[in-house]
PDB file of C-alpha atoms in Angstrom:
ATOM      1  CA  MET R   1      10.290   0.204  12.155  1.00 97.00           C
ATOM      2  CA  LYS R   2      11.830  -3.089  11.080  1.00 98.00           C
ATOM      3  CA  ILE R   3      10.160  -5.836   9.156  1.00 98.00           C
ATOM      4  CA  ARG R   4      11.681  -9.415   9.352  1.00 98.00           C
ATOM      5  CA  VAL R   5      10.491 -12.108   7.204  1.00 98.00           C
ATOM      6  CA  GLU R   6      12.049 -15.606   7.856  1.00 98.00           C
ATOM      7  CA  ALA R   7      11.404 -18.672   5.599  1.00 98.00           C
ATOM      8  CA  ALA R   8       7.993 -17.526   4.860  1.00 98.00           C
ATOM      9  CA  SER R   9       5.874 -20.043   2.554  1.00 98.00           C
ATOM     10  CA  LYS R  10       2.341 -19.979   1.685  1.00 98.00           C
ATOM     11  CA  ARG R  11       0.286 -22.898   0.151  1.00 96.00           C
ATOM     12  CA  PHE R  12      -3.244 -23.261  -1.029  1.00 94.00           C
ATOM     13  CA  GLN R  13      -4.433 -26.848  -1.048  1.00 91.00           C
ATOM     14  CA  TYR R  14      -1.378 -28.540  -3.177  1.00 90.00           C
ATOM     15  CA  GLU R  15      -0.061 -25.150  -4.914  1.00 93.00           C
ATOM     16  CA  TRP R  16       2.869 -23.556  -3.331  1.00 95.00           C
ATOM     17  CA  ILE R  17       2.478 -19.629  -3.841  1.00 96.00           C
ATOM     18  CA  PHE R  18       5.905 -19.117  -2.502  1.00 97.00           C
ATOM     19  CA  LYS R  19       8.510 -20.982  -0.499  1.00 97.00           C
ATOM     20  CA  ASN R  20      11.196 -20.080   2.015  1.00 97.00           C
ATOM     21  CA  LEU R  21      11.145 -16.282   1.424  1.00 97.00           C
ATOM     22  CA  SER R  22      13.425 -14.109   3.662  1.00 97.00           C
ATOM     23  CA  ILE R  23      13.705 -10.490   3.616  1.00 97.00           C
ATOM     24  CA  GLN R  24      14.594  -7.718   6.044  1.00 97.00           C
ATOM     25  CA  LEU R  25      13.385  -4.027   5.706  1.00 98.00           C
ATOM     26  CA  GLU R  26      13.697  -0.984   7.977  1.00 97.00           C
ATOM     27  CA  SER R  27      12.571   2.578   7.610  1.00 98.00           C
ATOM     28  CA  GLY R  28      13.568   4.362   4.503  1.00 97.00           C
ATOM     29  CA  ASP R  29      13.611   1.046   2.624  1.00 98.00           C
ATOM     30  CA  SER R  30      11.667   0.415  -0.494  1.00 98.00           C
ATOM     31  CA  LEU R  31      11.103  -3.049  -1.919  1.00 98.00           C
ATOM     32  CA  ALA R  32       9.405  -3.883  -5.406  1.00 98.00           C
ATOM     33  CA  ILE R  33       7.779  -7.514  -5.404  1.00 98.00           C
ATOM     34  CA  THR R  34       7.477  -8.387  -8.984  1.00 97.00           C
ATOM     35  CA  GLY R  35       5.995 -11.317 -10.823  1.00 94.00           C
ATOM     36  CA  SER R  36       3.562 -11.990 -13.699  1.00 91.00           C
ATOM     37  CA  ASN R  37      -0.226 -11.999 -13.201  1.00 90.00           C
ATOM     38  CA  GLY R  38      -1.383 -14.730 -10.966  1.00 89.00           C
ATOM     39  CA  SER R  39       2.115 -15.269  -9.599  1.00 93.00           C
ATOM     40  CA  GLY R  40       0.947 -14.559  -5.843  1.00 95.00           C
ATOM     41  CA  LYS R  41       2.062 -10.856  -5.534  1.00 96.00           C
ATOM     42  CA  SER R  42      -1.238  -9.788  -3.755  1.00 96.00           C
ATOM     43  CA  THR R  43      -1.014 -13.032  -1.820  1.00 97.00           C
ATOM     44  CA  LEU R  44       2.393 -12.208  -0.177  1.00 97.00           C
ATOM     45  CA  LEU R  45       1.179  -8.562   0.413  1.00 97.00           C
ATOM     46  CA  LYS R  46      -1.697 -10.013   2.375  1.00 96.00           C
ATOM     47  CA  CYS R  47       0.510 -12.151   4.333  1.00 97.00           C
ATOM     48  CA  LEU R  48       2.803  -9.245   5.172  1.00 97.00           C
ATOM     49  CA  THR R  49      -0.084  -7.230   6.361  1.00 96.00           C
ATOM     50  CA  GLY R  50      -1.457  -9.881   8.568  1.00 95.00           C
ATOM     51  CA  SER R  51      -4.670 -10.250   6.470  1.00 94.00           C
ATOM     52  CA  ILE R  52      -3.998 -13.943   5.769  1.00 96.00           C
ATOM     53  CA  PRO R  53      -1.780 -16.439   7.818  1.00 97.00           C
ATOM     54  CA  LEU R  54       1.572 -18.127   6.344  1.00 98.00           C
ATOM     55  CA  THR R  55       1.444 -21.790   5.798  1.00 98.00           C
ATOM     56  CA  SER R  56       5.037 -21.819   7.615  1.00 98.00           C
ATOM     57  CA  GLY R  57       7.679 -19.347   8.639  1.00 98.00           C
ATOM     58  CA  LYS R  58       7.354 -16.176  10.469  1.00 97.00           C
ATOM     59  CA  ILE R  59       7.030 -12.261  10.049  1.00 98.00           C
ATOM     60  CA  GLU R  60       8.038  -9.820  12.731  1.00 97.00           C
ATOM     61  CA  PHE R  61       7.491  -6.129  13.169  1.00 97.00           C
ATOM     62  CA  SER R  62       9.437  -4.198  15.577  1.00 98.00           C
ATOM     63  CA  ILE R  63       9.934  -0.628  16.465  1.00 96.00           C
ATOM     64  CA  GLU R  64      13.215   0.432  18.410  1.00 93.00           C
ATOM     65  CA  GLY R  65      14.019  -3.365  18.946  1.00 92.00           C
ATOM     66  CA  LYS R  66      10.425  -3.848  20.559  1.00 96.00           C
ATOM     67  CA  GLY R  67       8.180  -6.396  18.869  1.00 97.00           C
ATOM     68  CA  ILE R  68       4.630  -5.481  17.708  1.00 97.00           C
ATOM     69  CA  GLU R  69       1.823  -7.939  18.121  1.00 95.00           C
ATOM     70  CA  GLU R  70       0.481  -9.231  14.878  1.00 92.00           C
ATOM     71  CA  SER R  71      -3.091  -8.054  16.233  1.00 92.00           C
ATOM     72  CA  ASP R  72      -1.640  -4.408  16.117  1.00 95.00           C
ATOM     73  CA  TRP R  73       0.215  -4.424  12.847  1.00 95.00           C
ATOM     74  CA  PHE R  74      -2.722  -2.645  11.058  1.00 94.00           C
ATOM     75  CA  LYS R  75      -2.150   0.362  13.229  1.00 95.00           C
ATOM     76  CA  HIS R  76       1.332   0.894  11.488  1.00 97.00           C
ATOM     77  CA  LEU R  77       0.235   0.109   8.040  1.00 97.00           C
ATOM     78  CA  SER R  78      -1.381   1.810   4.954  1.00 97.00           C
ATOM     79  CA  ILE R  79      -2.646   0.222   1.908  1.00 98.00           C
ATOM     80  CA  ALA R  80      -3.843   1.099  -1.666  1.00 98.00           C
ATOM     81  CA  ALA R  81      -4.812  -2.105  -3.814  1.00 96.00           C
ATOM     82  CA  PRO R  82      -7.425  -2.813  -6.391  1.00 92.00           C
ATOM     83  CA  TYR R  83      -9.373  -5.197  -4.128  1.00 91.00           C
ATOM     84  CA  LEU R  84      -9.787  -2.528  -1.403  1.00 93.00           C
ATOM     85  CA  GLU R  85     -12.950  -0.560  -2.071  1.00 93.00           C
ATOM     86  CA  LEU R  86     -13.728   3.161  -1.115  1.00 96.00           C
ATOM     87  CA  PRO R  87     -16.972   3.580   0.677  1.00 95.00           C
ATOM     88  CA  GLU R  88     -19.000   5.031  -2.294  1.00 95.00           C
ATOM     89  CA  GLU R  89     -22.126   6.167  -0.344  1.00 96.00           C
ATOM     90  CA  PHE R  90     -19.861   9.139   1.095  1.00 97.00           C
ATOM     91  CA  THR R  91     -19.072  12.406  -0.461  1.00 97.00           C
ATOM     92  CA  LEU R  92     -15.296  12.900  -0.975  1.00 97.00           C
ATOM     93  CA  SER R  93     -15.398  15.430   2.081  1.00 96.00           C
ATOM     94  CA  GLU R  94     -17.263  12.813   4.145  1.00 97.00           C
ATOM     95  CA  LEU R  95     -14.900  10.157   3.067  1.00 97.00           C
ATOM     96  CA  LEU R  96     -11.844  12.252   4.197  1.00 96.00           C
ATOM     97  CA  ASP R  97     -13.371  13.097   7.517  1.00 95.00           C
ATOM     98  CA  PHE R  98     -14.236   9.478   8.051  1.00 95.00           C
ATOM     99  CA  HIS R  99     -10.789   7.972   7.060  1.00 96.00           C
ATOM    100  CA  PHE R 100      -8.911  10.507   9.295  1.00 95.00           C
ATOM    101  CA  LYS R 101     -11.056   9.626  12.328  1.00 94.00           C
ATOM    102  CA  PHE R 102      -8.999   6.135  12.173  1.00 93.00           C
ATOM    103  CA  LYS R 103      -5.511   7.421  10.625  1.00 94.00           C
ATOM    104  CA  LYS R 104      -3.968  10.864  11.206  1.00 95.00           C
ATOM    105  CA  PRO R 105      -2.624  12.772   8.223  1.00 96.00           C
ATOM    106  CA  ILE R 106       1.129  13.140   7.831  1.00 96.00           C
ATOM    107  CA  LYS R 107       2.470  15.993   9.912  1.00 92.00           C
ATOM    108  CA  GLY R 108       1.874  19.411   8.269  1.00 88.00           C
ATOM    109  CA  ILE R 109      -0.780  18.368   5.621  1.00 94.00           C
ATOM    110  CA  SER R 110      -4.250  19.614   5.793  1.00 94.00           C
ATOM    111  CA  ILE R 111      -7.447  18.136   4.211  1.00 93.00           C
ATOM    112  CA  GLN R 112      -7.451  21.279   2.159  1.00 94.00           C
ATOM    113  CA  GLU R 113      -4.109  20.363   0.722  1.00 95.00           C
ATOM    114  CA  ILE R 114      -5.018  16.894   0.259  1.00 96.00           C
ATOM    115  CA  LEU R 115      -7.930  17.670  -2.146  1.00 96.00           C
ATOM    116  CA  GLU R 116      -5.671  20.108  -4.087  1.00 95.00           C
ATOM    117  CA  LEU R 117      -2.966  17.538  -4.262  1.00 95.00           C
ATOM    118  CA  VAL R 118      -5.277  14.817  -5.862  1.00 95.00           C
ATOM    119  CA  TYR R 119      -6.740  17.562  -8.079  1.00 94.00           C
ATOM    120  CA  LEU R 120     -10.362  16.731  -6.608  1.00 95.00           C
ATOM    121  CA  LYS R 121     -10.991  20.135  -4.760  1.00 95.00           C
ATOM    122  CA  GLU R 122     -14.018  21.012  -6.974  1.00 96.00           C
ATOM    123  CA  HIS R 123     -15.466  17.537  -6.373  1.00 97.00           C
ATOM    124  CA  HIS R 124     -15.518  17.736  -2.503  1.00 95.00           C
ATOM    125  CA  GLY R 125     -19.408  17.422  -2.545  1.00 96.00           C
ATOM    126  CA  LYS R 126     -19.623  14.812  -4.960  1.00 97.00           C
ATOM    127  CA  PHE R 127     -20.389  11.143  -4.176  1.00 98.00           C
ATOM    128  CA  VAL R 128     -17.231   8.694  -4.437  1.00 97.00           C
ATOM    129  CA  SER R 129     -19.888   6.495  -6.488  1.00 97.00           C
ATOM    130  CA  GLN R 130     -19.856   9.154  -9.268  1.00 97.00           C
ATOM    131  CA  PHE R 131     -16.027   9.418  -9.578  1.00 97.00           C
ATOM    132  CA  SER R 132     -14.202   7.793 -12.535  1.00 96.00           C
ATOM    133  CA  SER R 133     -11.728   4.858 -11.956  1.00 96.00           C
ATOM    134  CA  GLY R 134      -8.761   7.161 -12.248  1.00 96.00           C
ATOM    135  CA  MET R 135     -10.151   9.582  -9.648  1.00 97.00           C
ATOM    136  CA  LYS R 136     -10.714   6.723  -7.259  1.00 97.00           C
ATOM    137  CA  GLN R 137      -7.278   5.464  -7.770  1.00 97.00           C
ATOM    138  CA  ARG R 138      -5.634   8.804  -7.144  1.00 97.00           C
ATOM    139  CA  LEU R 139      -7.631   8.921  -3.968  1.00 97.00           C
ATOM    140  CA  LYS R 140      -6.654   5.512  -2.786  1.00 98.00           C
ATOM    141  CA  LEU R 141      -3.009   6.425  -3.488  1.00 98.00           C
ATOM    142  CA  ALA R 142      -3.357   9.692  -1.645  1.00 97.00           C
ATOM    143  CA  LEU R 143      -4.897   8.064   1.420  1.00 97.00           C
ATOM    144  CA  ALA R 144      -2.071   5.393   1.720  1.00 98.00           C
ATOM    145  CA  LEU R 145       0.849   7.869   1.246  1.00 98.00           C
ATOM    146  CA  LEU R 146      -0.602  10.819   3.142  1.00 97.00           C
ATOM    147  CA  SER R 147      -1.711   8.906   6.195  1.00 97.00           C
ATOM    148  CA  LYS R 148       0.579   8.712   9.319  1.00 96.00           C
ATOM    149  CA  SER R 149       2.041   5.029   9.046  1.00 97.00           C
ATOM    150  CA  ASP R 150       5.252   3.319   9.229  1.00 98.00           C
ATOM    151  CA  VAL R 151       4.817   0.956   6.227  1.00 98.00           C
ATOM    152  CA  ILE R 152       2.982   1.600   3.009  1.00 98.00           C
ATOM    153  CA  PHE R 153       1.901  -1.272   0.690  1.00 98.00           C
ATOM    154  CA  LEU R 154       0.969  -0.340  -2.775  1.00 98.00           C
ATOM    155  CA  ASP R 155      -0.559  -3.187  -5.202  1.00 97.00           C
ATOM    156  CA  GLU R 156      -0.628  -2.252  -8.868  1.00 96.00           C
ATOM    157  CA  PRO R 157      -0.604   1.416  -8.048  1.00 98.00           C
ATOM    158  CA  THR R 158      -1.071   2.916 -11.465  1.00 97.00           C
ATOM    159  CA  SER R 159      -3.910   0.887 -12.529  1.00 94.00           C
ATOM    160  CA  ASN R 160      -6.554   3.162 -14.300  1.00 94.00           C
ATOM    161  CA  LEU R 161      -4.052   6.044 -14.413  1.00 96.00           C
ATOM    162  CA  ASP R 162      -3.336   7.623 -17.633  1.00 95.00           C
ATOM    163  CA  LYS R 163      -0.076   9.029 -18.499  1.00 95.00           C
ATOM    164  CA  LYS R 164      -0.363  12.107 -16.585  1.00 96.00           C
ATOM    165  CA  GLY R 165      -1.624  10.231 -13.632  1.00 96.00           C
ATOM    166  CA  ILE R 166       1.285   7.807 -13.787  1.00 97.00           C
ATOM    167  CA  ALA R 167       3.696  10.832 -13.487  1.00 96.00           C
ATOM    168  CA  TRP R 168       1.629  12.328 -10.681  1.00 97.00           C
ATOM    169  CA  TYR R 169       2.055   8.966  -8.710  1.00 97.00           C
ATOM    170  CA  GLN R 170       5.762   8.842  -9.216  1.00 97.00           C
ATOM    171  CA  LYS R 171       6.165  12.278  -7.818  1.00 97.00           C
ATOM    172  CA  LEU R 172       3.652  11.715  -4.968  1.00 97.00           C
ATOM    173  CA  VAL R 173       5.859   8.699  -3.792  1.00 97.00           C
ATOM    174  CA  GLU R 174       9.132  10.798  -4.340  1.00 96.00           C
ATOM    175  CA  SER R 175       7.575  13.547  -2.217  1.00 96.00           C
ATOM    176  CA  TYR R 176       5.834  11.491   0.656  1.00 96.00           C
ATOM    177  CA  GLN R 177       7.721   8.210   1.056  1.00 95.00           C
ATOM    178  CA  LEU R 178       9.264  10.244   4.206  1.00 93.00           C
ATOM    179  CA  ASN R 179      11.735   7.643   5.479  1.00 95.00           C
ATOM    180  CA  ARG R 180       9.049   4.946   5.761  1.00 98.00           C
ATOM    181  CA  ILE R 181       9.179   1.344   4.514  1.00 98.00           C
ATOM    182  CA  LEU R 182       7.533   1.339   0.971  1.00 98.00           C
ATOM    183  CA  ILE R 183       6.540  -2.135  -0.575  1.00 98.00           C
ATOM    184  CA  VAL R 184       4.986  -2.140  -4.193  1.00 98.00           C
ATOM    185  CA  CYS R 185       3.634  -5.180  -5.815  1.00 97.00           C
ATOM    186  CA  SER R 186       3.622  -4.780  -9.679  1.00 96.00           C
ATOM    187  CA  ASN R 187       4.736  -6.298 -12.894  1.00 93.00           C
ATOM    188  CA  GLU R 188       4.895  -2.766 -14.455  1.00 94.00           C
ATOM    189  CA  GLN R 189       8.614  -1.314 -14.183  1.00 94.00           C
ATOM    190  CA  ARG R 190       7.214   2.259 -14.258  1.00 94.00           C
ATOM    191  CA  GLU R 191       5.472   1.556 -10.872  1.00 96.00           C
ATOM    192  CA  TYR R 192       8.702   0.508  -8.855  1.00 97.00           C
ATOM    193  CA  ASP R 193      11.378   1.993 -10.917  1.00 95.00           C
ATOM    194  CA  PHE R 194      12.567   3.883  -7.718  1.00 95.00           C
ATOM    195  CA  CYS R 195      12.681   0.894  -5.357  1.00 97.00           C
ATOM    196  CA  GLN R 196      16.138   0.148  -3.948  1.00 96.00           C
ATOM    197  CA  GLN R 197      15.332  -3.811  -3.619  1.00 97.00           C
ATOM    198  CA  LYS R 198      13.439  -5.982  -5.994  1.00 97.00           C
ATOM    199  CA  LEU R 199      12.197  -9.445  -5.300  1.00 97.00           C
ATOM    200  CA  ALA R 200      10.917 -11.634  -8.087  1.00 97.00           C
ATOM    201  CA  LEU R 201       8.307 -14.098  -6.809  1.00 95.00           C
ATOM    202  CA  GLU R 202       8.950 -16.600  -9.360  1.00 94.00           C
ATOM    203  CA  ASP R 203      12.407 -17.127  -7.564  1.00 95.00           C
ATOM    204  CA  TYR R 204      10.487 -18.643  -4.353  1.00 95.00           C
ATOM    205  CA  LYS R 205       8.326 -21.188  -6.038  1.00 87.00           C
TER     206      LYS R 205
END
């Protein structure tokens, strides 16, 4: 998988969120998008995933030199972000069954193993609405990293996690990036220390 971003710019009314941003990533790369709160990290992530359009410039996804249509990008992505909600009317087991009808789990991992990995095995019959914020965040991260995808987007990945949860997140990424492209949006160094490349959004205003 390759992602090529060329002279990407995004404006809301008269305010430029970023201008003339160019990057190139391929399988195995990891990128941290850094910036203060309100700098536009989530906006850039949404542009990269195709959720919102650029004002100018272009983004291209390709596999083995063959371009992927923008309408098909979602098939190759997994995302964990604060603004993406879990369906709380499901029990945990129902949610996992539902999710993996649309995304396959990575090779060699079972639903039972996922439950154990997120320390939620004993909560499999509980409604997601009854989960704490930390439990929900662990679940979001596991769904993103343990789903079969070519690109993983993580926005503020350790929000609602305690010290033990942060260490769990770092180990999860280390174990399951699996030669995929990983993009982390964050202003907390602990969330992206492992990233090979860093992009400071303030440099593109």
